[in-house]
mmCIF file of C-alpha atoms in Angstrom:
data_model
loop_
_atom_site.group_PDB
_atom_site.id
_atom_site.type_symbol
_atom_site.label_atom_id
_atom_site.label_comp_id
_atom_site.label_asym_id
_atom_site.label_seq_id
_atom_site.Cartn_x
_atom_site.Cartn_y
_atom_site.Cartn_z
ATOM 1 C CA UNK A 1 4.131 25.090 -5.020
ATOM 2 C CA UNK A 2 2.576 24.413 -8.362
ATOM 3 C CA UNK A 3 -0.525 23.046 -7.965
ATOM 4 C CA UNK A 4 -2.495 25.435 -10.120
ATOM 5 C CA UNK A 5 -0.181 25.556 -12.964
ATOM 6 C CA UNK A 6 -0.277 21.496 -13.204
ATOM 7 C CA UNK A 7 -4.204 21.676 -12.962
ATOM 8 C CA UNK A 8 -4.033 24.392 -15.715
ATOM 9 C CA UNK A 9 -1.891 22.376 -17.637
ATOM 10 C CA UNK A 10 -4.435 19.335 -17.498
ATOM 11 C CA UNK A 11 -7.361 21.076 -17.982
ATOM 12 C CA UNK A 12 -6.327 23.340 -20.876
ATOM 13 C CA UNK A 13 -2.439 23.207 -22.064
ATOM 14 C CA UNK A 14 -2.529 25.570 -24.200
ATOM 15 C CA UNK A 15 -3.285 28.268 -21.289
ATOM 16 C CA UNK A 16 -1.263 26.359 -18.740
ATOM 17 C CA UNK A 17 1.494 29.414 -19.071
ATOM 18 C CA UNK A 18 -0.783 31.577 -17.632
ATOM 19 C CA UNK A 19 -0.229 32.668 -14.465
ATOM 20 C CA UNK A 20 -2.606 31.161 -11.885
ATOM 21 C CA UNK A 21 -4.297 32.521 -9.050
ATOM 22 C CA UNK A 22 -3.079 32.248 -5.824
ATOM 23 C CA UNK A 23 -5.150 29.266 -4.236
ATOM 24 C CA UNK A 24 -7.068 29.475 -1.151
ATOM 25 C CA UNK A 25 -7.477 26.828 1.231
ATOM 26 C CA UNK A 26 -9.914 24.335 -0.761
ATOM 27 C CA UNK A 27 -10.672 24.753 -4.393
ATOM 28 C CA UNK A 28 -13.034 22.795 -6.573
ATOM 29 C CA UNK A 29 -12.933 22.255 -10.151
ATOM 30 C CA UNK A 30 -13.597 19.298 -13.227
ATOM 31 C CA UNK A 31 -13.149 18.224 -16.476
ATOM 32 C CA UNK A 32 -14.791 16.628 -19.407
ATOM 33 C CA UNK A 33 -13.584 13.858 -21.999
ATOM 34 C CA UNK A 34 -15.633 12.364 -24.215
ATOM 35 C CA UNK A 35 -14.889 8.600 -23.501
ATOM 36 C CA UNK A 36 -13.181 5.771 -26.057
ATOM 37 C CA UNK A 37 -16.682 4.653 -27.322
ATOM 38 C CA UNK A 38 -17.756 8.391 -28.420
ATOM 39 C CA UNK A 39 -21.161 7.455 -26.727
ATOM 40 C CA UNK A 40 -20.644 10.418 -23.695
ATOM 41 C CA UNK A 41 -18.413 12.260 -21.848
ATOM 42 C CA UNK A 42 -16.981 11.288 -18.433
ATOM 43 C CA UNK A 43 -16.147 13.788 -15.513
ATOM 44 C CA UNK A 44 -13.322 13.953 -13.595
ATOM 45 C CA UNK A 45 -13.884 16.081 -10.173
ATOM 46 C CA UNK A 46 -11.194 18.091 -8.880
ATOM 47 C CA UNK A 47 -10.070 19.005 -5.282
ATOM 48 C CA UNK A 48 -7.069 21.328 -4.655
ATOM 49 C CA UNK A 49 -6.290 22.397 -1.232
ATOM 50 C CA UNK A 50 -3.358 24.921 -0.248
ATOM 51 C CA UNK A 51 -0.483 24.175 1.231
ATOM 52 C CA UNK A 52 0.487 24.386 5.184
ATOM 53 C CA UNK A 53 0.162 21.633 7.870
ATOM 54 C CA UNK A 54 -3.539 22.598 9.326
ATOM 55 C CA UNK A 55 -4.808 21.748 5.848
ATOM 56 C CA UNK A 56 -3.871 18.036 6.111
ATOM 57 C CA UNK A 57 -6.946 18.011 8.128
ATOM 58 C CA UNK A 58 -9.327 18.580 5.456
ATOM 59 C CA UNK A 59 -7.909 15.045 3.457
ATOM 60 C CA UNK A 60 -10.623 12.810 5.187
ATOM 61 C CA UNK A 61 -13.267 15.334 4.366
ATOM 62 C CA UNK A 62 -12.408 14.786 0.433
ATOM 63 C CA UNK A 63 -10.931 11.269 0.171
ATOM 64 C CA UNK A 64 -13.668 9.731 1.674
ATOM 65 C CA UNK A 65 -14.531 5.888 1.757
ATOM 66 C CA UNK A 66 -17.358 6.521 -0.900
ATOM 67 C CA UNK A 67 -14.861 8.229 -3.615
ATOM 68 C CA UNK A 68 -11.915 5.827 -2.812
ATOM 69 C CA UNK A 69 -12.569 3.395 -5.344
ATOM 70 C CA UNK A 70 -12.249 6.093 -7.824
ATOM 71 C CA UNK A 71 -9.843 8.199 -6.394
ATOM 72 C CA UNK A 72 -6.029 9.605 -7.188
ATOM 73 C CA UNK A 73 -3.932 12.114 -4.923
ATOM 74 C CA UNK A 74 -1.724 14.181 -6.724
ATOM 75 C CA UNK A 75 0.580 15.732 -4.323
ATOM 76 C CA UNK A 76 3.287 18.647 -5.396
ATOM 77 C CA UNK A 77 6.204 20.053 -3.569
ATOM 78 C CA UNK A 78 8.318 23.539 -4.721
ATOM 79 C CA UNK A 79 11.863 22.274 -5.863
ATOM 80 C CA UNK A 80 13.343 25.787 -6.149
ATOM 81 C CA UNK A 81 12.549 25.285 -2.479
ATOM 82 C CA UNK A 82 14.968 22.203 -1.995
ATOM 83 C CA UNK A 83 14.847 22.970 1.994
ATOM 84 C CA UNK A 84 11.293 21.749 1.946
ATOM 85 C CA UNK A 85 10.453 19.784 -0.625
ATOM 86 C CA UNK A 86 11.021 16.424 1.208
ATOM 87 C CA UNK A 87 9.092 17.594 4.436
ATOM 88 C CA UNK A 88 6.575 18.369 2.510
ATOM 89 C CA UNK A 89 6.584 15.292 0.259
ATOM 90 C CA UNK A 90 6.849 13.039 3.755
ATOM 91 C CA UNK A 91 4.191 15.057 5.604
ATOM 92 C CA UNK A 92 1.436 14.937 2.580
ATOM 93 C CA UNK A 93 1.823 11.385 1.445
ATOM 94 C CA UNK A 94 1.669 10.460 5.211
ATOM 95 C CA UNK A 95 -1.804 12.320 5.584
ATOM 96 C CA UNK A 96 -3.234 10.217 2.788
ATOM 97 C CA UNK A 97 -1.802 6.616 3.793
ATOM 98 C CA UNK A 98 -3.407 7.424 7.023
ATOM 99 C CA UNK A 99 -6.934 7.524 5.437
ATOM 100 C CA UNK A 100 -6.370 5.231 2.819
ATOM 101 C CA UNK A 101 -3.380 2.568 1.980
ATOM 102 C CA UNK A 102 -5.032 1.646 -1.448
ATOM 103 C CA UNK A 103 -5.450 5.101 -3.245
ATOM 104 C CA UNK A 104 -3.078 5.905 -5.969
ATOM 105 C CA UNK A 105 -0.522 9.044 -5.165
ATOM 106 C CA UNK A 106 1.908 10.951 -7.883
ATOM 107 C CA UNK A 107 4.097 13.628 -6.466
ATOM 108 C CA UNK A 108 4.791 16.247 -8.753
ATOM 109 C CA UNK A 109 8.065 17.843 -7.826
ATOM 110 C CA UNK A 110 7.049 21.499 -9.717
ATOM 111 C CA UNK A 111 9.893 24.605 -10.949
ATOM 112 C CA UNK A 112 12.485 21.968 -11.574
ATOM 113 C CA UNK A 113 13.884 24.648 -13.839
ATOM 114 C CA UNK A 114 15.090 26.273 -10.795
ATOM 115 C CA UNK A 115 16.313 23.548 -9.310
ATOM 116 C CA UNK A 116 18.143 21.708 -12.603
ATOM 117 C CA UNK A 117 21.286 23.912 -11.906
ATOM 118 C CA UNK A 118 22.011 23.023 -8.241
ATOM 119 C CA UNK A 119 25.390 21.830 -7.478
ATOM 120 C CA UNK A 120 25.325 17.875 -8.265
ATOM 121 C CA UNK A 121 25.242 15.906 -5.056
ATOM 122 C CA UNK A 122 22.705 18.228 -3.543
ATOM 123 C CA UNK A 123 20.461 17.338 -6.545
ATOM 124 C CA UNK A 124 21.411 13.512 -6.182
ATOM 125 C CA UNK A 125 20.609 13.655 -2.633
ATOM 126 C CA UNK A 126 17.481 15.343 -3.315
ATOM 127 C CA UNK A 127 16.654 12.423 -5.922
ATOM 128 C CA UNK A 128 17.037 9.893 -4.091
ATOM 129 C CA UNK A 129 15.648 10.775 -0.820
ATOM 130 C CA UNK A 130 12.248 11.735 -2.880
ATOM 131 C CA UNK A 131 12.509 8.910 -4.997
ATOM 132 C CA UNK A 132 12.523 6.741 -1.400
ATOM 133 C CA UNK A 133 9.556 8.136 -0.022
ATOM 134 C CA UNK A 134 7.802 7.533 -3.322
ATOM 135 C CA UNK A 135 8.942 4.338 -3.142
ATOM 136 C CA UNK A 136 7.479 3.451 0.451
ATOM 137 C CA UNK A 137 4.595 5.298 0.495
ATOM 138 C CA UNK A 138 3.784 3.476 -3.144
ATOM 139 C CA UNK A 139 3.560 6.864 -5.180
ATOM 140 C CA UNK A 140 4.483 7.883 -8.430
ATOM 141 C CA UNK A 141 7.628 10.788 -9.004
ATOM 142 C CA UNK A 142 7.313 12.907 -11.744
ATOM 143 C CA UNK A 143 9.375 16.601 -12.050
ATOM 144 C CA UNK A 144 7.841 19.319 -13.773
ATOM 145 C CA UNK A 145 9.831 21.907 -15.921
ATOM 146 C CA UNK A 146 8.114 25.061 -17.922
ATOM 147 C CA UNK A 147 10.695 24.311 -20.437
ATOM 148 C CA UNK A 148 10.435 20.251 -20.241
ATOM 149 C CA UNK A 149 7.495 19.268 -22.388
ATOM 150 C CA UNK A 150 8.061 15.566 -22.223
ATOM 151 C CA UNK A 151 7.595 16.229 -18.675
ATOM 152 C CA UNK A 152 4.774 17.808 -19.034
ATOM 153 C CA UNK A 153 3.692 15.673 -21.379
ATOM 154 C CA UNK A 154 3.787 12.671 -18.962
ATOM 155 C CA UNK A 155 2.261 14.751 -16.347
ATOM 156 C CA UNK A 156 -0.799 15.087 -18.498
ATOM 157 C CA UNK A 157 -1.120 11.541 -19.478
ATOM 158 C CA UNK A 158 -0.651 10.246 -15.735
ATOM 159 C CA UNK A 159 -3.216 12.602 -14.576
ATOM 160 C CA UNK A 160 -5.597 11.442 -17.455
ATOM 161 C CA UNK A 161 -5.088 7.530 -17.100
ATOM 162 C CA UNK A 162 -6.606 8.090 -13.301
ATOM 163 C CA UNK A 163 -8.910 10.663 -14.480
ATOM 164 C CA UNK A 164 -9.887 8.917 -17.528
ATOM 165 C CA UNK A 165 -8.955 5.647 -18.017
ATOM 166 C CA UNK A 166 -6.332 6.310 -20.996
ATOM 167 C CA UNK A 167 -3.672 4.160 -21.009
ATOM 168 C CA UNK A 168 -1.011 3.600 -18.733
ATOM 169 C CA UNK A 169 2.217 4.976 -18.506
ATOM 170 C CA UNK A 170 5.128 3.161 -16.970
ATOM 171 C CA UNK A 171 8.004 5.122 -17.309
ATOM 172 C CA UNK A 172 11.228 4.901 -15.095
ATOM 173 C CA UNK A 173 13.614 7.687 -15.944
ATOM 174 C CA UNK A 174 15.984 8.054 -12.886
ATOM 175 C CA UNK A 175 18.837 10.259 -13.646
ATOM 176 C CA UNK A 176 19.409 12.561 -11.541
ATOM 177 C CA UNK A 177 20.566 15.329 -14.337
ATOM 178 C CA UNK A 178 17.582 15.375 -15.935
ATOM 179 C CA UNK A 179 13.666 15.032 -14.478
ATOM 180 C CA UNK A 180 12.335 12.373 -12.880
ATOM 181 C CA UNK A 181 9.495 10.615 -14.584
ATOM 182 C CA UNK A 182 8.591 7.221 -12.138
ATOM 183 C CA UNK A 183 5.297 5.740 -12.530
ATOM 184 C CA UNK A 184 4.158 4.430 -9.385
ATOM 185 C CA UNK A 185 5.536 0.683 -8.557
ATOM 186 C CA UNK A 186 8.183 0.830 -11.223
ATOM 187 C CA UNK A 187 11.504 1.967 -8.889
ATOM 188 C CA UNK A 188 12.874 -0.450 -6.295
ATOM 189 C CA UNK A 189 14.228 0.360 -3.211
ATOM 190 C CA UNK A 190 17.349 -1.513 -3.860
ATOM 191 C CA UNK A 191 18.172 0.956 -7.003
ATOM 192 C CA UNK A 192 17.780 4.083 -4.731
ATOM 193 C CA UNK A 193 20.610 3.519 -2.146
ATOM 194 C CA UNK A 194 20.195 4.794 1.520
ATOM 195 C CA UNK A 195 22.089 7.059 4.047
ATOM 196 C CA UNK A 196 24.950 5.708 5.557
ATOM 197 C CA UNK A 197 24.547 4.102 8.578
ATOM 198 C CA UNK A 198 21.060 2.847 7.219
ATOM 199 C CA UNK A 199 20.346 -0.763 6.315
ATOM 200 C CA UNK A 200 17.140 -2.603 4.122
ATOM 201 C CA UNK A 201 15.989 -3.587 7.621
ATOM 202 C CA UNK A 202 15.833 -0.179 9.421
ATOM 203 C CA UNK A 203 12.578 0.270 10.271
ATOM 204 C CA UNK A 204 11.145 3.368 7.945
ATOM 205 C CA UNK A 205 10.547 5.807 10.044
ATOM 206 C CA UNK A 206 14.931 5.838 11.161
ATOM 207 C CA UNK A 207 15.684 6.136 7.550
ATOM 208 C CA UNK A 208 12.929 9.153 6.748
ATOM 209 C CA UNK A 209 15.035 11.219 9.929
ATOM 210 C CA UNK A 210 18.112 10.133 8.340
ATOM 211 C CA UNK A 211 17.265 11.635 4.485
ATOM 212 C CA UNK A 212 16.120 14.488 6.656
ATOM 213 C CA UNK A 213 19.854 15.063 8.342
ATOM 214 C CA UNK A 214 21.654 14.315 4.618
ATOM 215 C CA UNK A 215 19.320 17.042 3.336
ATOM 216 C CA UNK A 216 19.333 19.842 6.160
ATOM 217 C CA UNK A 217 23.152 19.458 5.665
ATOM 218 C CA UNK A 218 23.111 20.132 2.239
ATOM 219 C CA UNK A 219 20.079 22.734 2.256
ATOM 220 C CA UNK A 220 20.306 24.233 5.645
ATOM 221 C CA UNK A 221 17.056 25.073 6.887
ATOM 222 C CA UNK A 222 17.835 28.728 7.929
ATOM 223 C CA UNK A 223 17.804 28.982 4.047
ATOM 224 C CA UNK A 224 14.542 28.578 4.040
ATOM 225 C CA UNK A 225 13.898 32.035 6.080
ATOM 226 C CA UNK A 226 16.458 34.008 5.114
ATOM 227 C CA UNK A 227 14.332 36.741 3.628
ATOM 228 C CA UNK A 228 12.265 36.578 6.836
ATOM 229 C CA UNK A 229 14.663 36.813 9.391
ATOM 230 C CA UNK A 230 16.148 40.126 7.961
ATOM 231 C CA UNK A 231 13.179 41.521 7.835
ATOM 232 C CA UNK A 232 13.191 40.494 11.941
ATOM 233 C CA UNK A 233 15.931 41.991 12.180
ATOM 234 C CA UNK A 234 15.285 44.870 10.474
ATOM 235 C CA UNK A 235 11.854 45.190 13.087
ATOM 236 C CA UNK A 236 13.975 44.269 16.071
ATOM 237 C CA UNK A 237 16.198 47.344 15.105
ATOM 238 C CA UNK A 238 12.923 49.663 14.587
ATOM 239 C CA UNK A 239 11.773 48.572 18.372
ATOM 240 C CA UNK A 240 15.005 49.222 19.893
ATOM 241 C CA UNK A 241 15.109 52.444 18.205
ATOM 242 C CA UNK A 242 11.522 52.907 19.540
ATOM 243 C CA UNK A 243 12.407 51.769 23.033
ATOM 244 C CA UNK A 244 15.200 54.445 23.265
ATOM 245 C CA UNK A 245 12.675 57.037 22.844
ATOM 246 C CA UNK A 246 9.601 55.695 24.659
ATOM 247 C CA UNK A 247 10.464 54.511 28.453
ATOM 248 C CA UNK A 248 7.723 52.478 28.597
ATOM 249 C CA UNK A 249 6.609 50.681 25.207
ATOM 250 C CA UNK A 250 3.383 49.355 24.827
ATOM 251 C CA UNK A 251 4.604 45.744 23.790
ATOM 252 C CA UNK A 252 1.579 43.730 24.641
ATOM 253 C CA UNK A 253 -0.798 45.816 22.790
ATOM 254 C CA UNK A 254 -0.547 43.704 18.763
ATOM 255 C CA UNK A 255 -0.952 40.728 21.095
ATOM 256 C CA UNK A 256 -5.260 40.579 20.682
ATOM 257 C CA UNK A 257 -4.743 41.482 17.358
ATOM 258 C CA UNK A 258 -2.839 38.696 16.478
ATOM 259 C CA UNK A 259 -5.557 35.963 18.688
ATOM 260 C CA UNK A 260 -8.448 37.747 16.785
ATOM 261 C CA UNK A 261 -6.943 37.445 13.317
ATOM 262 C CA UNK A 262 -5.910 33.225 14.502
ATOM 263 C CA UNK A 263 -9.509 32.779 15.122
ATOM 264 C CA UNK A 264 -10.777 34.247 12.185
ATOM 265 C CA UNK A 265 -8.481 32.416 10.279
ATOM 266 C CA UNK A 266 -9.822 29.101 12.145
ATOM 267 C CA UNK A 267 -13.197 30.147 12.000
ATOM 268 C CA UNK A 268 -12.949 30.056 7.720
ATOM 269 C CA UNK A 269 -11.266 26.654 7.860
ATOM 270 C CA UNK A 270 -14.286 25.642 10.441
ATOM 271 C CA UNK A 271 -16.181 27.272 7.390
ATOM 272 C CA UNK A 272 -14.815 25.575 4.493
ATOM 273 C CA UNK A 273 -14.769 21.870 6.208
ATOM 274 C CA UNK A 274 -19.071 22.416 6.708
ATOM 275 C CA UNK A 275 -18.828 24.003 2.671
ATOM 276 C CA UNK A 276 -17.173 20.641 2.033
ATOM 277 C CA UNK A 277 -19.318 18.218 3.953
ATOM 278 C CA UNK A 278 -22.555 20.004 2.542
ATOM 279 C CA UNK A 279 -21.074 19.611 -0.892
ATOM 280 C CA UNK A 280 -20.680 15.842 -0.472
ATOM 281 C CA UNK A 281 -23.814 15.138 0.573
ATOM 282 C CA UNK A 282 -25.377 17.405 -2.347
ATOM 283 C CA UNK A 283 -23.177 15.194 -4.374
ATOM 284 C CA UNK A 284 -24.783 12.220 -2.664
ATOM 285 C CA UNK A 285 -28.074 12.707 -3.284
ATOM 286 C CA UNK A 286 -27.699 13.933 -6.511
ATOM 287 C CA UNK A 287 -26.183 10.553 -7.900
ATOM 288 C CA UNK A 288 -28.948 8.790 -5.535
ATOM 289 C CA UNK A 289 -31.138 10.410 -8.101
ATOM 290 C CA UNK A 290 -29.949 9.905 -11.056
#
């Protein structure tokens, strides 16, 4: 979705262009700055985890009560996927305010590029409906463009404030034709709009399912697939053929393939959340030292 290349661009700019690797499910990485007073340098710790909804279960095991003081969520949805960028935004931010209701959050809404030239009201819609989960969940909105440096820019400078302690951005650029740039607590609810039908005193949870309906009407879901389901197609067609010339086809047969390769796959996440844990108490002990 982007996560890498806004890391990248954090960490070293001038390389951000680069393509990144593909991220696994938990990644660890920091920075350096030397701080105002020139005296040392502070570090800013780093914790990127993939995408999909099994992941959200690793949040406690990095935002824990010990780092929340000092803590900022950074979460980023694919805009050239329009289909799922809200979901995703919804889903994410939901996983944090469920651990904590007091650490900071910025979605990043990455390749607006290929999303700038979408017919207009789909965009709006889009705008709005991401601008009003920001808004309730208390997060920050900021679009990212490969060919937007003020964008960029900001992204940099919002991510170094909570990294760093630089100073503060509070930016509100809402126009729907260009990228969003909201610091957190600067848009209103009242300046967004809702869907129809909706009023201020609809509980939130009515008007989340209701940007959900304005958007799956303007980016149908089956979008989303498309690739996938010709390809099913295109397998369903190879197993008919099959089935013509085999009477009895052995269709159970992937089916312990497919359980083994499930628990291997939750046997590594198993894996990673004990790499984690081990980590933070390492961590732990270290600063108990020092």
């Amino acid at each position: 979705a982007g996560k890498s290349t806004a890391i990248a661009n954090f960490l070293n700019p001038g390389k951000a262009d680069e393509k990144p690797k593909p991220s696994v499910a938990l990644e660890y990485t920091f920075g350096r700055r030397t701080n105002a007073a020139g005296d040392r340098k502070d570090l800013c710790q780093i914790w990127e985890l993939g995408g999909g909804d099994k992941l959200k279960e690793l949040v406690p095991i990095v935002l824990t009560p010990e780092r929340e003081k000092h803590f900022a969520a950074v979460v980023t949805v694919d805009l050239s996927r329009p289909e799922e960028a809200f979901d995703h935004a919804e889903q994410w931010t939901a996983a944090l305010r469920a651990v904590s209701s007091k650490v900071p959050i910025v979605i990043f809404g990455a390749k607006y590029d290929r999303f700038q030239d979408q017919d207009g009201l789909k965009r709006k819609a889009l705008c709005q409906a991401l601008r009003y989960i920001a808004c309730e969940r208390k997060a920050g909105l900021v679009f990212l463009s490969r060919t937007d440096k003020n964008s960029q820019a900001y992204a940099r400078a919002i991510l170094s404030y909570y990294a760093f302690h630089t100073e503060k951005k509070r930016s509100c650029y809402v126009d729907p034709n260009k990228p969003l740039i909201i610091a957190p607590g600067r848009d209103r609810m009242e300046k967004i709009g809702l869907p129809t039908g909706m009023t201020p005193e609809t509980p939130p949870k009515r008007i989340i399912e209701a940007w959900k309906q304005v958007l799956n009407d303007y980016f149908p879901r089956s979008r989303r697939s498309r690739q996938g389901e010709e390809e099913a197609k295109d397998l369903e067609a190879s197993n008919s053929a099959d089935e013509e010339l085999e009477e009895a086809p052995l269709l159970l047969q992937p089916e312990p393939l497919i359980d083994a390769q499930r628990r291997r796959k939750d046997a590594e996440l198993e894996q990673y959340r004990a790499q984690v844990a081990r980590r933070a108490r390492h961590e732990g002990s270290l600063l108990a030292h020092s």
